[in-house]
């Protein structure tokens, strides 16, 4: 298995640093940030992030705002909402904005690993489909863009 690059976005520093260390011990590449804007900036700095575990309660942008901006700028990055304060509205809104899945805190490490693996597989599948579309000869730019948009769900 190739390394999965994860970004945790949560204002509970001890929580995510502990989880990050446990995931690193299992071969994942993990980075942690503590606000929505910092997460968005980190995504602009690097194109290696596969999965974002995103809390809903952040000190600047809330999780839904961060998710919405993130998916517009980085549609292939998969986002798993990880929150201790779930509501029906937040779940619905997260999926509308493009979240891959939703977990509540505290989550078992195996659940986080399972979601990260599933999300990384989905990202890879979508990347492969987009590559196939780009490599297909005789498609107009319009047709190619439409197919890619369909793959991304945009």
mmCIF file of C-alpha atoms in Angstrom:
data_model
loop_
_atom_site.group_PDB
_atom_site.id
_atom_site.type_symbol
_atom_site.label_atom_id
_atom_site.label_comp_id
_atom_site.label_asym_id
_atom_site.label_seq_id
_atom_site.Cartn_x
_atom_site.Cartn_y
_atom_site.Cartn_z
ATOM 1 C CA UNK A 1 0.000 0.000 0.000
ATOM 2 C CA UNK A 2 1.305 3.452 -0.832
ATOM 3 C CA UNK A 3 1.352 5.995 1.937
ATOM 4 C CA UNK A 4 -1.858 7.868 2.567
ATOM 5 C CA UNK A 5 -1.344 11.563 3.336
ATOM 6 C CA UNK A 6 -3.762 12.859 5.934
ATOM 7 C CA UNK A 7 -4.413 16.369 7.198
ATOM 8 C CA UNK A 8 -6.209 16.697 10.541
ATOM 9 C CA UNK A 9 -8.018 19.980 11.131
ATOM 10 C CA UNK A 10 -9.182 20.379 14.713
ATOM 11 C CA UNK A 11 -8.720 22.975 17.432
ATOM 12 C CA UNK A 12 -8.218 20.253 20.079
ATOM 13 C CA UNK A 13 -4.446 20.062 19.748
ATOM 14 C CA UNK A 14 -3.761 17.218 22.240
ATOM 15 C CA UNK A 15 -6.469 15.040 20.649
ATOM 16 C CA UNK A 16 -5.269 15.282 17.064
ATOM 17 C CA UNK A 17 -1.594 15.109 17.929
ATOM 18 C CA UNK A 18 -2.210 11.848 19.783
ATOM 19 C CA UNK A 19 -4.249 10.411 16.902
ATOM 20 C CA UNK A 20 -1.651 11.630 14.398
ATOM 21 C CA UNK A 21 1.163 9.887 16.259
ATOM 22 C CA UNK A 22 -0.769 6.612 16.394
ATOM 23 C CA UNK A 23 -1.463 6.818 12.648
ATOM 24 C CA UNK A 24 2.172 7.638 11.858
ATOM 25 C CA UNK A 25 3.182 4.499 13.754
ATOM 26 C CA UNK A 26 0.991 2.577 11.299
ATOM 27 C CA UNK A 27 2.615 4.069 8.199
ATOM 28 C CA UNK A 28 0.376 7.039 7.437
ATOM 29 C CA UNK A 29 1.781 10.475 6.686
ATOM 30 C CA UNK A 30 -0.070 12.900 8.949
ATOM 31 C CA UNK A 31 -0.044 16.656 9.369
ATOM 32 C CA UNK A 32 -2.100 18.644 11.865
ATOM 33 C CA UNK A 33 -3.472 22.175 11.741
ATOM 34 C CA UNK A 34 -5.769 23.946 14.131
ATOM 35 C CA UNK A 35 -7.987 26.219 12.015
ATOM 36 C CA UNK A 36 -9.890 26.221 8.749
ATOM 37 C CA UNK A 37 -7.796 28.962 7.148
ATOM 38 C CA UNK A 38 -4.568 27.195 8.053
ATOM 39 C CA UNK A 39 -5.934 24.020 6.464
ATOM 40 C CA UNK A 40 -6.832 25.840 3.259
ATOM 41 C CA UNK A 41 -3.390 27.456 3.177
ATOM 42 C CA UNK A 42 -1.711 24.090 3.702
ATOM 43 C CA UNK A 43 -3.673 22.616 0.798
ATOM 44 C CA UNK A 44 -2.480 25.490 -1.393
ATOM 45 C CA UNK A 45 1.139 24.814 -0.370
ATOM 46 C CA UNK A 46 1.126 21.111 -1.206
ATOM 47 C CA UNK A 47 -0.652 18.777 -3.580
ATOM 48 C CA UNK A 48 0.137 15.610 -1.630
ATOM 49 C CA UNK A 49 -2.813 15.547 0.778
ATOM 50 C CA UNK A 50 -5.257 12.733 0.092
ATOM 51 C CA UNK A 51 -7.637 12.914 3.050
ATOM 52 C CA UNK A 52 -8.728 15.668 5.405
ATOM 53 C CA UNK A 53 -10.291 14.807 8.743
ATOM 54 C CA UNK A 54 -12.186 17.995 9.540
ATOM 55 C CA UNK A 55 -13.818 19.106 12.773
ATOM 56 C CA UNK A 56 -16.923 21.283 12.563
ATOM 57 C CA UNK A 57 -16.030 23.621 15.416
ATOM 58 C CA UNK A 58 -12.999 25.680 14.475
ATOM 59 C CA UNK A 59 -11.821 29.081 15.706
ATOM 60 C CA UNK A 60 -12.119 30.923 12.389
ATOM 61 C CA UNK A 61 -14.095 29.331 9.574
ATOM 62 C CA UNK A 62 -16.399 26.586 10.766
ATOM 63 C CA UNK A 63 -16.021 23.102 9.349
ATOM 64 C CA UNK A 64 -18.807 23.474 6.793
ATOM 65 C CA UNK A 65 -17.343 26.741 5.452
ATOM 66 C CA UNK A 66 -13.903 25.150 5.287
ATOM 67 C CA UNK A 67 -15.306 22.070 3.543
ATOM 68 C CA UNK A 68 -17.153 24.152 0.967
ATOM 69 C CA UNK A 69 -14.064 26.188 0.037
ATOM 70 C CA UNK A 70 -11.807 23.136 0.118
ATOM 71 C CA UNK A 71 -13.988 21.095 -2.271
ATOM 72 C CA UNK A 72 -14.229 23.991 -4.736
ATOM 73 C CA UNK A 73 -10.456 24.424 -4.879
ATOM 74 C CA UNK A 74 -9.404 20.787 -4.357
ATOM 75 C CA UNK A 75 -12.256 18.546 -5.520
ATOM 76 C CA UNK A 76 -10.215 15.341 -5.454
ATOM 77 C CA UNK A 77 -9.228 15.667 -1.798
ATOM 78 C CA UNK A 78 -11.583 13.515 0.248
ATOM 79 C CA UNK A 79 -12.956 14.965 3.478
ATOM 80 C CA UNK A 80 -14.180 13.037 6.489
ATOM 81 C CA UNK A 81 -15.990 15.134 9.065
ATOM 82 C CA UNK A 82 -14.804 14.224 12.563
ATOM 83 C CA UNK A 83 -16.756 15.981 15.276
ATOM 84 C CA UNK A 84 -17.865 15.625 18.847
ATOM 85 C CA UNK A 85 -20.970 17.732 18.201
ATOM 86 C CA UNK A 86 -22.946 16.090 15.398
ATOM 87 C CA UNK A 87 -26.379 17.318 14.393
ATOM 88 C CA UNK A 88 -28.700 16.126 11.665
ATOM 89 C CA UNK A 89 -28.326 19.496 9.931
ATOM 90 C CA UNK A 90 -24.533 19.379 10.031
ATOM 91 C CA UNK A 91 -24.489 15.853 8.601
ATOM 92 C CA UNK A 92 -26.831 16.825 5.760
ATOM 93 C CA UNK A 93 -24.906 20.027 5.032
ATOM 94 C CA UNK A 94 -21.559 18.215 5.071
ATOM 95 C CA UNK A 95 -22.721 15.696 2.480
ATOM 96 C CA UNK A 96 -24.215 18.464 0.329
ATOM 97 C CA UNK A 97 -20.821 20.187 0.362
ATOM 98 C CA UNK A 98 -19.024 17.025 -0.729
ATOM 99 C CA UNK A 99 -17.896 15.237 2.431
ATOM 100 C CA UNK A 100 -16.877 11.628 1.876
ATOM 101 C CA UNK A 101 -18.127 10.509 5.279
ATOM 102 C CA UNK A 102 -18.835 11.564 8.827
ATOM 103 C CA UNK A 103 -17.468 10.207 12.132
ATOM 104 C CA UNK A 104 -18.158 11.237 15.686
ATOM 105 C CA UNK A 105 -15.580 11.717 18.407
ATOM 106 C CA UNK A 106 -14.302 9.799 20.094
ATOM 107 C CA UNK A 107 -13.660 7.391 17.227
ATOM 108 C CA UNK A 108 -11.750 4.161 17.411
ATOM 109 C CA UNK A 109 -8.409 4.190 15.644
ATOM 110 C CA UNK A 110 -9.510 1.290 13.436
ATOM 111 C CA UNK A 111 -12.538 3.321 12.305
ATOM 112 C CA UNK A 112 -10.272 6.230 11.344
ATOM 113 C CA UNK A 113 -7.938 3.879 9.478
ATOM 114 C CA UNK A 114 -10.871 2.255 7.678
ATOM 115 C CA UNK A 115 -12.327 5.618 6.594
ATOM 116 C CA UNK A 116 -8.920 6.896 5.495
ATOM 117 C CA UNK A 117 -8.328 3.758 3.432
ATOM 118 C CA UNK A 118 -11.786 3.927 1.839
ATOM 119 C CA UNK A 119 -11.435 7.626 1.092
ATOM 120 C CA UNK A 120 -7.956 7.158 -0.405
ATOM 121 C CA UNK A 121 -9.298 4.363 -2.622
ATOM 122 C CA UNK A 122 -12.102 6.639 -3.830
ATOM 123 C CA UNK A 123 -9.637 9.441 -4.557
ATOM 124 C CA UNK A 124 -7.396 7.075 -6.534
ATOM 125 C CA UNK A 125 -10.371 5.726 -8.487
ATOM 126 C CA UNK A 126 -11.492 9.233 -9.412
ATOM 127 C CA UNK A 127 -7.941 10.249 -10.395
ATOM 128 C CA UNK A 128 -7.707 7.191 -12.645
ATOM 129 C CA UNK A 129 -11.051 7.976 -14.299
ATOM 130 C CA UNK A 130 -10.000 11.570 -14.941
ATOM 131 C CA UNK A 131 -6.694 10.394 -16.416
ATOM 132 C CA UNK A 132 -8.595 8.038 -18.748
ATOM 133 C CA UNK A 133 -10.837 10.886 -19.872
ATOM 134 C CA UNK A 134 -7.834 13.122 -20.514
ATOM 135 C CA UNK A 135 -6.141 10.370 -22.498
ATOM 136 C CA UNK A 136 -9.190 9.630 -24.653
ATOM 137 C CA UNK A 137 -8.555 10.923 -28.156
ATOM 138 C CA UNK A 138 -11.144 12.744 -30.230
ATOM 139 C CA UNK A 139 -13.047 14.288 -27.340
ATOM 140 C CA UNK A 140 -13.823 17.946 -27.621
ATOM 141 C CA UNK A 141 -12.753 20.173 -24.757
ATOM 142 C CA UNK A 142 -16.406 20.595 -23.844
ATOM 143 C CA UNK A 143 -17.021 16.832 -23.773
ATOM 144 C CA UNK A 144 -13.839 16.240 -21.782
ATOM 145 C CA UNK A 145 -14.751 18.936 -19.233
ATOM 146 C CA UNK A 146 -18.272 17.530 -18.885
ATOM 147 C CA UNK A 147 -16.976 14.018 -18.227
ATOM 148 C CA UNK A 148 -14.493 15.289 -15.657
ATOM 149 C CA UNK A 149 -17.196 17.378 -13.989
ATOM 150 C CA UNK A 150 -19.382 14.285 -13.775
ATOM 151 C CA UNK A 151 -16.572 12.296 -12.145
ATOM 152 C CA UNK A 152 -16.006 15.064 -9.604
ATOM 153 C CA UNK A 153 -19.716 15.522 -8.965
ATOM 154 C CA UNK A 154 -19.522 19.237 -9.688
#
